[in-house]
Structures are given as C-alpha cells and as structure tokens.
Amino acid sequence: MRKIGILTSGGDCSGMNAAIRSAVRSGLRNNVEMVGFRKGYVGLMKPDYITLDSKAVSGILHRGGTFLQSARSPEFRTIEGQQQALANLKNLGVEGLIILGGDGSLTGALALHNLGFPVIGIPASIDNDIPFTDMALGVDTALNNIIYAVDCIKDTASSHARAFVIEVMGRNSGYLASISAIAAGAEYALVPERDFDLSEICQQLRARYEEGRDNAIIILAEGAGNAHQIADSIKDAIGFETRVTVLGHYQRGGAPTVFDRLLASRLGKNAVDLLLKGEKGLMVGLSNNSIITTSLEDVVKGEKKPHDEMLRLAEVLGI
Ligand code: F6P
C-alpha cells in the first residue's frame, strides 16, 4: 500500500491527535505516503486534504481536539456522497483509510468498506458507547475533566449547604455519569441504564441534611432527564438551595491523559499495520489491555454491554 488517508469525524475528543501522529509515523516508517482529510467526511467528499509528513504531526500529541478538525456530515449518509468520496480517494491514489470517530462515523466507515474500499476504524467518543472495545479514545480524559469540575463544585456546595445537579455528556449512555459519580464520591448518579425514583431520592436528601451533611452532588447523565426540572423538584421537596451545572463541551477538550495518549498511540499504529497486512473492514479496540479487532459490521450492529459491574459498585457505595 503506497498511500493511506486518515480523518476524524463526529464529536471530537482528546487523543485524536495522538492517534493521528502514531498512524502517520507508522505509515512513514513503512514508506507509505500519508494524507489527512479535513473536517471528516466533508473533506473526503470535497476533497480537502493535506500531506502529513513527520513534521506535520509534531507538537500535537499533548493537544486535545483534532488538528484535522471534525464534522458531522448528513451528506455522507447518501450513496451520492459516498460515491463522491470513493471517486476522490481513487483520483488521489489513496489505497486505504483510517477513520476515527463514534458510532455514526464507524457506520460511515462500514459504508465505504461495503463499496469495496479498505478501511480501518478507531473508536473515538467520550460516550464510551461503542461495542467491542473496553474504552474508546477520549473517555478517560473526559472523566478526569469531570472529576476536576465536581471536586471544585463540591467545595462551593459545602460552603453554602447546597445540592448540585451536575449534568454530564454521554448521549444515551450513562457511563460518564456512573464512573464519575463513583470516582468523585457523588451522592447519586442518574443514568438511563437504571430506573430512579425522584421522590425517594428527595426523602434521602432531606434526611441527609437533617443529619447535618452540608452538600449533595447528583450527577445526571444527559440522556436520563432534564437537569433544571430535576433540580426544581429537589429544591421544592427538600427545601434547600439547589443549583445546576451543565458541564457541556468542557468535558471534551484538554490535554489527553496518559491512558488516552497510550491507547491512541497503540490504536493508530495497529490501524496502519492492519492495512499494510491487507486487512480491512475492521475496528481496532481494547480488550483486557490487549489490542483486538472486530468487523465493522459487528461493531455497527452490536450494542455496548451495559457497565453492570460499575452500576453494582455504585449501588454498594450508596450512589
Ligand atoms: O458523542 C459525543 C457527544 O459529546 C455527546 O456526549 C453529546 O451528546 C454530543 O456529542 C454533543 O454534540 P455536539 O458537539 O454536536 O453538540
């Protein structure tokens, strides 16, 4: 294989740059020309691309986001968009493509594979909702961002004897909420994977304040309810001041953690190795600290296993 393309698609996350750097350096070491498409599938359809030499990827390992930029592209969901991308890849002499992104982006990768183009996917989404990988890129950094914010909020919450509802991202997944609630010592994690009874929570919160505790942290997964409505119900029921903090896109940025830098470096190199071996239509992932591959078809059809052990742990810890 003489030329490999790489793109980042969907919501960005920390670790994307580190994965691009690793893939580029692995490709160059094997005398493969590397090109990066800008803004995900948008750049593939235009085409909008840059040549990636070793210098182009220096100084990016520690930076959050993606220097190739990212986008969500409804046009690429159409067969016309996919055919346009395919024609551009052929004209440019690109023989393989590495795609970083979440479930929507990997569905796009499968579409290209089904049209006969060699593709390898890398799971990258803070939601950690992609099946066949224990962790996706960006999850660990997002969790660390959340923990930092919750610790700060806890300080001010206790100074004012307030309850806080802190909304975290995750789309339909409660992974970020349950893990951060465990790691930050929150009182509750409200997640889509587990039913909750708000009136029972309010009773427990009231008892908590009566016992003399000076704060309560409720971490809400964005897919589990409306933060302001929940905060209003809590305030009315317990009679204590309640505030809402929506952490939003803060969670997605920042320097990647060691875990994300290492995972990104492993996945980037492995993606190139697979293409050079003639493998295609696969996603590289992490299982029991080993790099594994799964067909993109299984990834797209599959469902992420609920994080049952963590949910049980949360219960035992009274969350
Ligand atoms: O999928 C990643 C994610 O950050 C979700 O957690 C969130 O719901 C969504 O993307 C936000 O999308 P956007 O950046 O387009 O607002």
mmCIF file of C-alpha atoms and ligand atoms in Angstrom:
data_model
loop_
_atom_site.group_PDB
_atom_site.id
_atom_site.type_symbol
_atom_site.label_atom_id
_atom_site.label_comp_id
_atom_site.label_asym_id
_atom_site.label_seq_id
_atom_site.Cartn_x
_atom_site.Cartn_y
_atom_site.Cartn_z
ATOM 1 C CA MET A 1 0.000 0.000 0.000
ATOM 2 C CA ARG A 2 1.565 3.326 -1.067
ATOM 3 C CA LYS A 3 -0.831 5.936 0.258
ATOM 4 C CA ILE A 4 -3.088 5.937 3.341
ATOM 5 C CA GLY A 5 -5.619 8.602 4.312
ATOM 6 C CA ILE A 6 -6.822 9.452 7.789
ATOM 7 C CA LEU A 7 -9.750 11.501 9.067
ATOM 8 C CA THR A 8 -11.501 12.378 12.323
ATOM 9 C CA SER A 9 -15.286 12.504 12.296
ATOM 10 C CA GLY A 10 -18.229 13.292 14.607
ATOM 11 C CA GLY A 11 -17.720 14.787 18.072
ATOM 12 C CA ASP A 12 -14.021 15.424 18.710
ATOM 13 C CA CYS A 13 -12.213 14.017 21.725
ATOM 14 C CA SER A 14 -8.821 14.137 23.368
ATOM 15 C CA GLY A 15 -6.435 11.541 21.994
ATOM 16 C CA MET A 16 -7.419 12.012 18.345
ATOM 17 C CA ASN A 17 -4.219 13.983 17.657
ATOM 18 C CA ALA A 18 -2.093 11.362 19.371
ATOM 19 C CA ALA A 19 -3.681 8.633 17.216
ATOM 20 C CA ILE A 20 -3.124 10.614 14.003
ATOM 21 C CA ARG A 21 0.525 11.161 14.969
ATOM 22 C CA SER A 22 1.046 7.487 15.681
ATOM 23 C CA ALA A 23 -0.618 6.361 12.438
ATOM 24 C CA VAL A 24 1.375 8.895 10.399
ATOM 25 C CA ARG A 25 4.697 7.963 11.954
ATOM 26 C CA SER A 26 3.951 4.231 11.493
ATOM 27 C CA GLY A 27 2.981 4.789 7.872
ATOM 28 C CA LEU A 28 6.059 6.888 7.094
ATOM 29 C CA ARG A 29 8.307 4.268 8.678
ATOM 30 C CA ASN A 30 6.874 1.800 6.172
ATOM 31 C CA ASN A 31 7.440 4.230 3.271
ATOM 32 C CA VAL A 32 3.744 4.929 2.929
ATOM 33 C CA GLU A 33 2.608 8.420 1.970
ATOM 34 C CA MET A 34 0.099 9.753 4.491
ATOM 35 C CA VAL A 35 -2.664 12.288 3.852
ATOM 36 C CA GLY A 36 -5.170 13.806 6.253
ATOM 37 C CA PHE A 37 -8.690 14.806 5.198
ATOM 38 C CA ARG A 38 -10.024 17.901 6.932
ATOM 39 C CA LYS A 39 -13.378 18.015 8.738
ATOM 40 C CA GLY A 40 -14.074 14.283 8.479
ATOM 41 C CA TYR A 41 -16.249 13.062 5.634
ATOM 42 C CA VAL A 42 -16.793 16.659 4.493
ATOM 43 C CA GLY A 43 -13.124 16.844 3.477
ATOM 44 C CA LEU A 44 -13.316 13.430 1.873
ATOM 45 C CA MET A 45 -16.190 14.480 -0.375
ATOM 46 C CA LYS A 46 -14.666 17.836 -1.424
ATOM 47 C CA PRO A 47 -11.740 16.794 -1.387
ATOM 48 C CA ASP A 48 -9.918 18.891 1.214
ATOM 49 C CA TYR A 49 -6.696 17.277 2.406
ATOM 50 C CA ILE A 50 -3.102 17.832 3.468
ATOM 51 C CA THR A 51 0.016 15.764 3.150
ATOM 52 C CA LEU A 52 1.118 14.530 6.558
ATOM 53 C CA ASP A 53 4.864 14.319 6.946
ATOM 54 C CA SER A 54 6.608 13.746 10.249
ATOM 55 C CA LYS A 55 6.828 17.479 10.966
ATOM 56 C CA ALA A 56 3.095 17.965 10.336
ATOM 57 C CA VAL A 57 2.335 15.756 13.333
ATOM 58 C CA SER A 58 4.951 17.030 15.738
ATOM 59 C CA GLY A 59 3.772 19.041 18.739
ATOM 60 C CA ILE A 60 0.228 17.630 18.626
ATOM 61 C CA LEU A 61 0.442 14.586 20.918
ATOM 62 C CA HIS A 62 -0.486 16.570 24.029
ATOM 63 C CA ARG A 63 -3.208 18.682 22.451
ATOM 64 C CA GLY A 64 -6.910 17.953 22.822
ATOM 65 C CA GLY A 65 -9.322 18.134 19.887
ATOM 66 C CA THR A 66 -8.199 17.217 16.388
ATOM 67 C CA PHE A 67 -5.919 19.346 14.260
ATOM 68 C CA LEU A 68 -7.569 17.839 11.159
ATOM 69 C CA GLN A 69 -10.870 19.188 12.522
ATOM 70 C CA SER A 70 -14.090 17.218 12.610
ATOM 71 C CA ALA A 71 -17.697 17.453 11.454
ATOM 72 C CA ARG A 72 -20.944 15.539 11.322
ATOM 73 C CA SER A 73 -21.938 15.073 7.681
ATOM 74 C CA PRO A 74 -25.535 14.223 6.720
ATOM 75 C CA GLU A 75 -24.440 14.320 3.041
ATOM 76 C CA PHE A 76 -22.076 11.386 3.541
ATOM 77 C CA ARG A 77 -25.048 9.257 4.600
ATOM 78 C CA THR A 78 -26.283 9.370 0.986
ATOM 79 C CA ILE A 79 -24.944 6.986 -1.651
ATOM 80 C CA GLU A 80 -24.072 10.025 -3.809
ATOM 81 C CA GLY A 81 -21.868 11.399 -1.039
ATOM 82 C CA GLN A 82 -20.170 8.035 -0.564
ATOM 83 C CA GLN A 83 -19.572 7.604 -4.329
ATOM 84 C CA GLN A 84 -18.074 11.102 -4.468
ATOM 85 C CA ALA A 85 -15.708 10.224 -1.609
ATOM 86 C CA LEU A 86 -14.746 6.987 -3.328
ATOM 87 C CA ALA A 87 -14.007 8.780 -6.606
ATOM 88 C CA ASN A 88 -11.795 11.313 -4.761
ATOM 89 C CA LEU A 89 -9.881 8.561 -2.979
ATOM 90 C CA LYS A 90 -9.237 6.820 -6.307
ATOM 91 C CA ASN A 91 -8.142 10.066 -8.044
ATOM 92 C CA LEU A 92 -5.745 10.859 -5.202
ATOM 93 C CA GLY A 93 -4.261 7.360 -5.276
ATOM 94 C CA VAL A 94 -5.254 6.731 -1.658
ATOM 95 C CA GLU A 95 -5.401 2.966 -1.132
ATOM 96 C CA GLY A 96 -6.548 2.691 2.471
ATOM 97 C CA LEU A 97 -8.332 4.883 5.001
ATOM 98 C CA ILE A 98 -8.264 5.168 8.797
ATOM 99 C CA ILE A 99 -11.398 6.670 10.333
ATOM 100 C CA LEU A 100 -11.591 7.913 13.910
ATOM 101 C CA GLY A 101 -14.968 8.571 15.466
ATOM 102 C CA GLY A 102 -18.035 7.281 17.263
ATOM 103 C CA ASP A 103 -20.925 5.091 16.133
ATOM 104 C CA GLY A 104 -22.097 7.369 13.291
ATOM 105 C CA SER A 105 -18.574 7.725 11.933
ATOM 106 C CA LEU A 106 -17.973 3.982 12.096
ATOM 107 C CA THR A 107 -21.257 3.434 10.236
ATOM 108 C CA GLY A 108 -19.809 5.686 7.513
ATOM 109 C CA ALA A 109 -16.623 3.596 7.578
ATOM 110 C CA LEU A 110 -18.687 0.441 7.057
ATOM 111 C CA ALA A 111 -20.431 2.066 4.067
ATOM 112 C CA LEU A 112 -17.053 2.701 2.397
ATOM 113 C CA HIS A 113 -15.931 -0.839 3.198
ATOM 114 C CA ASN A 114 -19.129 -2.207 1.634
ATOM 115 C CA LEU A 115 -18.307 -0.228 -1.507
ATOM 116 C CA GLY A 116 -15.016 -2.131 -1.653
ATOM 117 C CA PHE A 117 -12.646 0.423 -0.113
ATOM 118 C CA PRO A 118 -10.131 -0.760 2.535
ATOM 119 C CA VAL A 119 -10.984 0.934 5.826
ATOM 120 C CA ILE A 120 -9.946 0.545 9.464
ATOM 121 C CA GLY A 121 -11.922 2.265 12.239
ATOM 122 C CA ILE A 122 -10.631 3.638 15.542
ATOM 123 C CA PRO A 123 -13.229 4.121 18.317
ATOM 124 C CA ALA A 124 -13.129 7.734 19.482
ATOM 125 C CA SER A 125 -16.003 9.150 21.523
ATOM 126 C CA ILE A 126 -16.251 10.322 25.114
ATOM 127 C CA ASP A 127 -19.608 8.492 25.395
ATOM 128 C CA ASN A 128 -17.891 5.070 25.599
ATOM 129 C CA ASP A 129 -20.894 3.553 23.861
ATOM 130 C CA ILE A 130 -19.001 1.750 21.076
ATOM 131 C CA PRO A 131 -19.180 -2.055 21.377
ATOM 132 C CA PHE A 132 -16.124 -4.349 21.206
ATOM 133 C CA THR A 133 -13.758 -2.012 22.988
ATOM 134 C CA ASP A 134 -13.442 -1.600 26.739
ATOM 135 C CA MET A 135 -12.589 2.062 26.247
ATOM 136 C CA ALA A 136 -12.854 4.480 23.347
ATOM 137 C CA LEU A 137 -10.423 7.362 22.886
ATOM 138 C CA GLY A 138 -11.248 10.449 24.926
ATOM 139 C CA VAL A 139 -13.242 8.714 27.670
ATOM 140 C CA ASP A 140 -10.501 8.775 30.281
ATOM 141 C CA THR A 141 -9.674 12.438 29.637
ATOM 142 C CA ALA A 142 -13.353 13.393 29.798
ATOM 143 C CA LEU A 143 -13.698 11.535 33.108
ATOM 144 C CA ASN A 144 -10.710 13.370 34.532
ATOM 145 C CA ASN A 145 -12.198 16.691 33.383
ATOM 146 C CA ILE A 146 -15.486 15.809 35.079
ATOM 147 C CA ILE A 147 -13.799 14.782 38.327
ATOM 148 C CA TYR A 148 -11.859 18.037 38.456
ATOM 149 C CA ALA A 149 -15.064 20.032 37.975
ATOM 150 C CA VAL A 150 -17.037 18.005 40.539
ATOM 151 C CA ASP A 151 -14.303 18.424 43.156
ATOM 152 C CA CYS A 152 -14.419 22.209 42.613
ATOM 153 C CA ILE A 153 -18.207 22.286 42.800
ATOM 154 C CA LYS A 154 -18.190 20.215 45.992
ATOM 155 C CA ASP A 155 -16.093 22.918 47.703
ATOM 156 C CA THR A 156 -18.575 25.667 46.935
ATOM 157 C CA ALA A 157 -21.577 23.374 47.548
ATOM 158 C CA SER A 158 -20.473 22.673 51.109
ATOM 159 C CA SER A 159 -19.713 26.334 51.809
ATOM 160 C CA HIS A 160 -23.348 27.167 51.025
ATOM 161 C CA ALA A 161 -25.033 23.923 52.104
ATOM 162 C CA ARG A 162 -26.390 23.408 48.623
ATOM 163 C CA ALA A 163 -27.367 20.465 46.490
ATOM 164 C CA PHE A 164 -25.964 20.446 42.956
ATOM 165 C CA VAL A 165 -27.258 18.656 39.906
ATOM 166 C CA ILE A 166 -24.272 18.293 37.568
ATOM 167 C CA GLU A 167 -25.141 17.250 34.045
ATOM 168 C CA VAL A 168 -22.552 15.299 32.091
ATOM 169 C CA MET A 169 -22.493 14.247 28.443
ATOM 170 C CA GLY A 170 -22.845 10.721 27.110
ATOM 171 C CA ARG A 171 -25.839 10.907 24.767
ATOM 172 C CA ASN A 172 -27.820 7.721 25.626
ATOM 173 C CA SER A 173 -25.050 6.240 27.726
ATOM 174 C CA GLY A 174 -24.692 6.727 31.474
ATOM 175 C CA TYR A 175 -21.054 5.603 31.510
ATOM 176 C CA LEU A 176 -19.517 9.022 32.199
ATOM 177 C CA ALA A 177 -22.109 9.724 34.891
ATOM 178 C CA SER A 178 -21.757 6.456 36.803
ATOM 179 C CA ILE A 179 -17.958 6.289 36.654
ATOM 180 C CA SER A 180 -17.519 9.934 37.627
ATOM 181 C CA ALA A 181 -20.046 9.558 40.468
ATOM 182 C CA ILE A 182 -18.013 6.661 41.873
ATOM 183 C CA ALA A 183 -14.680 8.427 41.425
ATOM 184 C CA ALA A 184 -15.872 11.784 42.787
ATOM 185 C CA GLY A 185 -17.874 10.371 45.695
ATOM 186 C CA ALA A 186 -21.170 11.810 44.499
ATOM 187 C CA GLU A 187 -24.418 11.009 46.302
ATOM 188 C CA TYR A 188 -26.369 9.945 43.198
ATOM 189 C CA ALA A 189 -25.790 9.012 39.578
ATOM 190 C CA LEU A 190 -28.922 9.330 37.481
ATOM 191 C CA VAL A 191 -28.365 7.266 34.346
ATOM 192 C CA PRO A 192 -30.542 5.899 31.531
ATOM 193 C CA GLU A 193 -29.478 2.323 32.361
ATOM 194 C CA ARG A 194 -31.113 2.378 35.814
ATOM 195 C CA ASP A 195 -34.584 3.487 36.921
ATOM 196 C CA PHE A 196 -34.693 6.060 39.662
ATOM 197 C CA ASP A 197 -37.416 7.372 41.901
ATOM 198 C CA LEU A 198 -37.029 11.110 42.395
ATOM 199 C CA SER A 199 -39.342 11.279 45.410
ATOM 200 C CA GLU A 200 -37.300 8.596 47.179
ATOM 201 C CA ILE A 201 -34.100 10.491 46.342
ATOM 202 C CA CYS A 202 -35.629 13.670 47.785
ATOM 203 C CA GLN A 203 -36.558 11.894 51.035
ATOM 204 C CA GLN A 204 -32.987 10.608 51.355
ATOM 205 C CA LEU A 205 -31.584 14.058 50.627
ATOM 206 C CA ARG A 206 -33.772 15.643 53.300
ATOM 207 C CA ALA A 207 -32.611 13.037 55.830
ATOM 208 C CA ARG A 208 -29.052 13.746 54.795
ATOM 209 C CA TYR A 209 -29.377 17.462 55.535
ATOM 210 C CA GLU A 210 -31.158 16.723 58.801
ATOM 211 C CA GLU A 211 -28.168 14.606 59.804
ATOM 212 C CA GLY A 212 -26.039 17.724 59.334
ATOM 213 C CA ARG A 213 -24.372 16.986 55.992
ATOM 214 C CA ASP A 214 -23.605 20.189 54.171
ATOM 215 C CA ASN A 215 -23.832 19.272 50.479
ATOM 216 C CA ALA A 216 -25.121 16.769 47.982
ATOM 217 C CA ILE A 217 -23.857 16.060 44.488
ATOM 218 C CA ILE A 218 -26.189 14.458 41.974
ATOM 219 C CA ILE A 219 -24.561 13.556 38.676
ATOM 220 C CA LEU A 220 -27.064 13.382 35.854
ATOM 221 C CA ALA A 221 -26.348 11.725 32.506
ATOM 222 C CA GLU A 222 -27.724 13.969 29.761
ATOM 223 C CA GLY A 223 -29.777 11.025 28.472
ATOM 224 C CA ALA A 224 -31.516 10.470 31.822
ATOM 225 C CA GLY A 225 -33.535 13.646 32.256
ATOM 226 C CA ASN A 226 -33.637 17.418 32.371
ATOM 227 C CA ALA A 227 -31.201 18.917 34.887
ATOM 228 C CA HIS A 228 -33.302 22.026 35.619
ATOM 229 C CA GLN A 229 -36.533 20.060 36.130
ATOM 230 C CA ILE A 230 -34.780 17.611 38.437
ATOM 231 C CA ALA A 231 -33.150 20.445 40.407
ATOM 232 C CA ASP A 232 -36.533 22.199 40.783
ATOM 233 C CA SER A 233 -38.192 19.045 42.111
ATOM 234 C CA ILE A 234 -35.352 18.511 44.574
ATOM 235 C CA LYS A 235 -35.466 22.119 45.750
ATOM 236 C CA ASP A 236 -39.236 22.024 46.289
ATOM 237 C CA ALA A 237 -39.089 18.711 48.144
ATOM 238 C CA ILE A 238 -36.076 19.256 50.400
ATOM 239 C CA GLY A 239 -36.272 22.999 50.904
ATOM 240 C CA PHE A 240 -32.556 23.500 50.387
ATOM 241 C CA GLU A 241 -30.948 25.652 47.770
ATOM 242 C CA THR A 242 -30.193 23.722 44.631
ATOM 243 C CA ARG A 243 -28.013 24.704 41.695
ATOM 244 C CA VAL A 244 -27.422 23.220 38.260
ATOM 245 C CA THR A 245 -24.113 22.971 36.430
ATOM 246 C CA VAL A 246 -24.127 21.654 32.885
ATOM 247 C CA LEU A 247 -20.524 20.723 32.142
ATOM 248 C CA GLY A 248 -21.121 20.622 28.383
ATOM 249 C CA HIS A 249 -18.261 20.743 25.890
ATOM 250 C CA TYR A 250 -15.669 21.476 28.585
ATOM 251 C CA GLN A 251 -15.666 17.689 29.048
ATOM 252 C CA ARG A 252 -14.472 17.011 25.506
ATOM 253 C CA GLY A 253 -11.317 19.143 25.461
ATOM 254 C CA GLY A 254 -7.994 19.421 27.218
ATOM 255 C CA ALA A 255 -4.674 17.628 27.169
ATOM 256 C CA PRO A 256 -5.210 13.864 26.886
ATOM 257 C CA THR A 257 -4.374 11.748 29.928
ATOM 258 C CA VAL A 258 -1.528 9.230 29.814
ATOM 259 C CA PHE A 259 -4.118 6.498 29.312
ATOM 260 C CA ASP A 260 -5.561 8.241 26.241
ATOM 261 C CA ARG A 261 -2.134 9.087 24.779
ATOM 262 C CA LEU A 262 -1.045 5.481 25.088
ATOM 263 C CA LEU A 263 -4.293 3.998 23.799
ATOM 264 C CA ALA A 264 -4.229 6.437 20.864
ATOM 265 C CA SER A 265 -0.635 5.548 20.035
ATOM 266 C CA ARG A 266 -1.417 1.818 20.137
ATOM 267 C CA LEU A 267 -4.589 2.078 18.060
ATOM 268 C CA GLY A 268 -3.008 4.383 15.452
ATOM 269 C CA LYS A 269 -0.060 2.070 14.838
ATOM 270 C CA ASN A 270 -2.230 -1.043 14.784
ATOM 271 C CA ALA A 271 -4.605 0.501 12.251
ATOM 272 C CA VAL A 272 -1.704 1.093 9.848
ATOM 273 C CA ASP A 273 -0.256 -2.390 10.454
ATOM 274 C CA LEU A 274 -3.614 -3.939 9.589
ATOM 275 C CA LEU A 275 -3.963 -2.022 6.320
ATOM 276 C CA LEU A 276 -0.401 -2.970 5.351
ATOM 277 C CA LYS A 277 -1.234 -6.625 6.014
ATOM 278 C CA GLY A 278 -4.199 -6.337 3.651
ATOM 279 C CA GLU A 279 -6.807 -6.443 6.429
ATOM 280 C CA LYS A 280 -9.900 -4.265 6.018
ATOM 281 C CA GLY A 281 -13.398 -3.577 7.302
ATOM 282 C CA LEU A 282 -12.228 -3.806 10.917
ATOM 283 C CA MET A 283 -12.238 -1.684 14.044
ATOM 284 C CA VAL A 284 -9.264 -1.815 16.404
ATOM 285 C CA GLY A 285 -10.217 -1.817 20.072
ATOM 286 C CA LEU A 286 -9.044 -2.580 23.568
ATOM 287 C CA SER A 287 -9.972 -5.719 25.495
ATOM 288 C CA ASN A 288 -8.254 -6.781 28.738
ATOM 289 C CA ASN A 289 -5.437 -4.371 27.871
ATOM 290 C CA SER A 290 -4.791 -6.075 24.520
ATOM 291 C CA ILE A 291 -5.493 -4.639 21.105
ATOM 292 C CA ILE A 292 -8.235 -6.602 19.364
ATOM 293 C CA THR A 293 -10.025 -6.302 16.031
ATOM 294 C CA THR A 294 -13.735 -6.658 15.303
ATOM 295 C CA SER A 295 -15.501 -6.423 11.947
ATOM 296 C CA LEU A 296 -17.079 -3.022 11.394
ATOM 297 C CA GLU A 297 -20.292 -4.871 10.600
ATOM 298 C CA ASP A 298 -20.383 -6.405 14.088
ATOM 299 C CA VAL A 299 -19.481 -3.064 15.649
ATOM 300 C CA VAL A 300 -22.270 -1.229 13.850
ATOM 301 C CA LYS A 301 -24.837 -3.989 14.554
ATOM 302 C CA GLY A 302 -23.657 -4.547 18.119
ATOM 303 C CA GLU A 303 -24.717 -2.928 21.328
ATOM 304 C CA LYS A 304 -22.346 -1.851 24.050
ATOM 305 C CA LYS A 305 -22.761 -4.055 27.098
ATOM 306 C CA PRO A 306 -24.152 -2.037 29.995
ATOM 307 C CA HIS A 307 -21.470 -1.332 32.590
ATOM 308 C CA ASP A 308 -23.191 -3.631 35.112
ATOM 309 C CA GLU A 309 -20.239 -4.143 37.419
ATOM 310 C CA MET A 310 -19.810 -0.378 37.839
ATOM 311 C CA LEU A 311 -23.542 0.093 38.392
ATOM 312 C CA ARG A 312 -23.425 -2.571 41.116
ATOM 313 C CA LEU A 313 -20.382 -0.907 42.660
ATOM 314 C CA ALA A 314 -22.226 2.409 42.658
ATOM 315 C CA GLU A 315 -25.139 0.738 44.463
ATOM 316 C CA VAL A 316 -22.875 -0.800 47.101
ATOM 317 C CA LEU A 317 -21.311 2.611 47.676
ATOM 318 C CA GLY A 318 -24.774 4.049 48.198
ATOM 319 C CA ILE A 319 -24.798 6.046 44.940
HETATM 320 O O1 F6P B 1 -20.990 11.958 21.092
HETATM 321 C C1 F6P B 1 -20.201 12.847 21.814
HETATM 322 C C2 F6P B 1 -21.030 13.982 22.364
HETATM 323 O O2 F6P B 1 -20.177 14.829 23.095
HETATM 324 C C3 F6P B 1 -22.238 13.560 23.214
HETATM 325 O O3 F6P B 1 -21.875 13.201 24.523
HETATM 326 C C4 F6P B 1 -23.083 14.797 23.122
HETATM 327 O O4 F6P B 1 -24.457 14.471 23.320
HETATM 328 C C5 F6P B 1 -22.849 15.267 21.711
HETATM 329 O O5 F6P B 1 -21.602 14.717 21.305
HETATM 330 C C6 F6P B 1 -22.804 16.758 21.530
HETATM 331 O O6 F6P B 1 -22.706 17.022 20.177
HETATM 332 P P1 F6P B 1 -22.272 18.437 19.577
HETATM 333 O O7 F6P B 1 -20.809 18.629 19.839
HETATM 334 O O8 F6P B 1 -22.576 18.320 18.139
HETATM 335 O O9 F6P B 1 -23.079 19.470 20.294
#
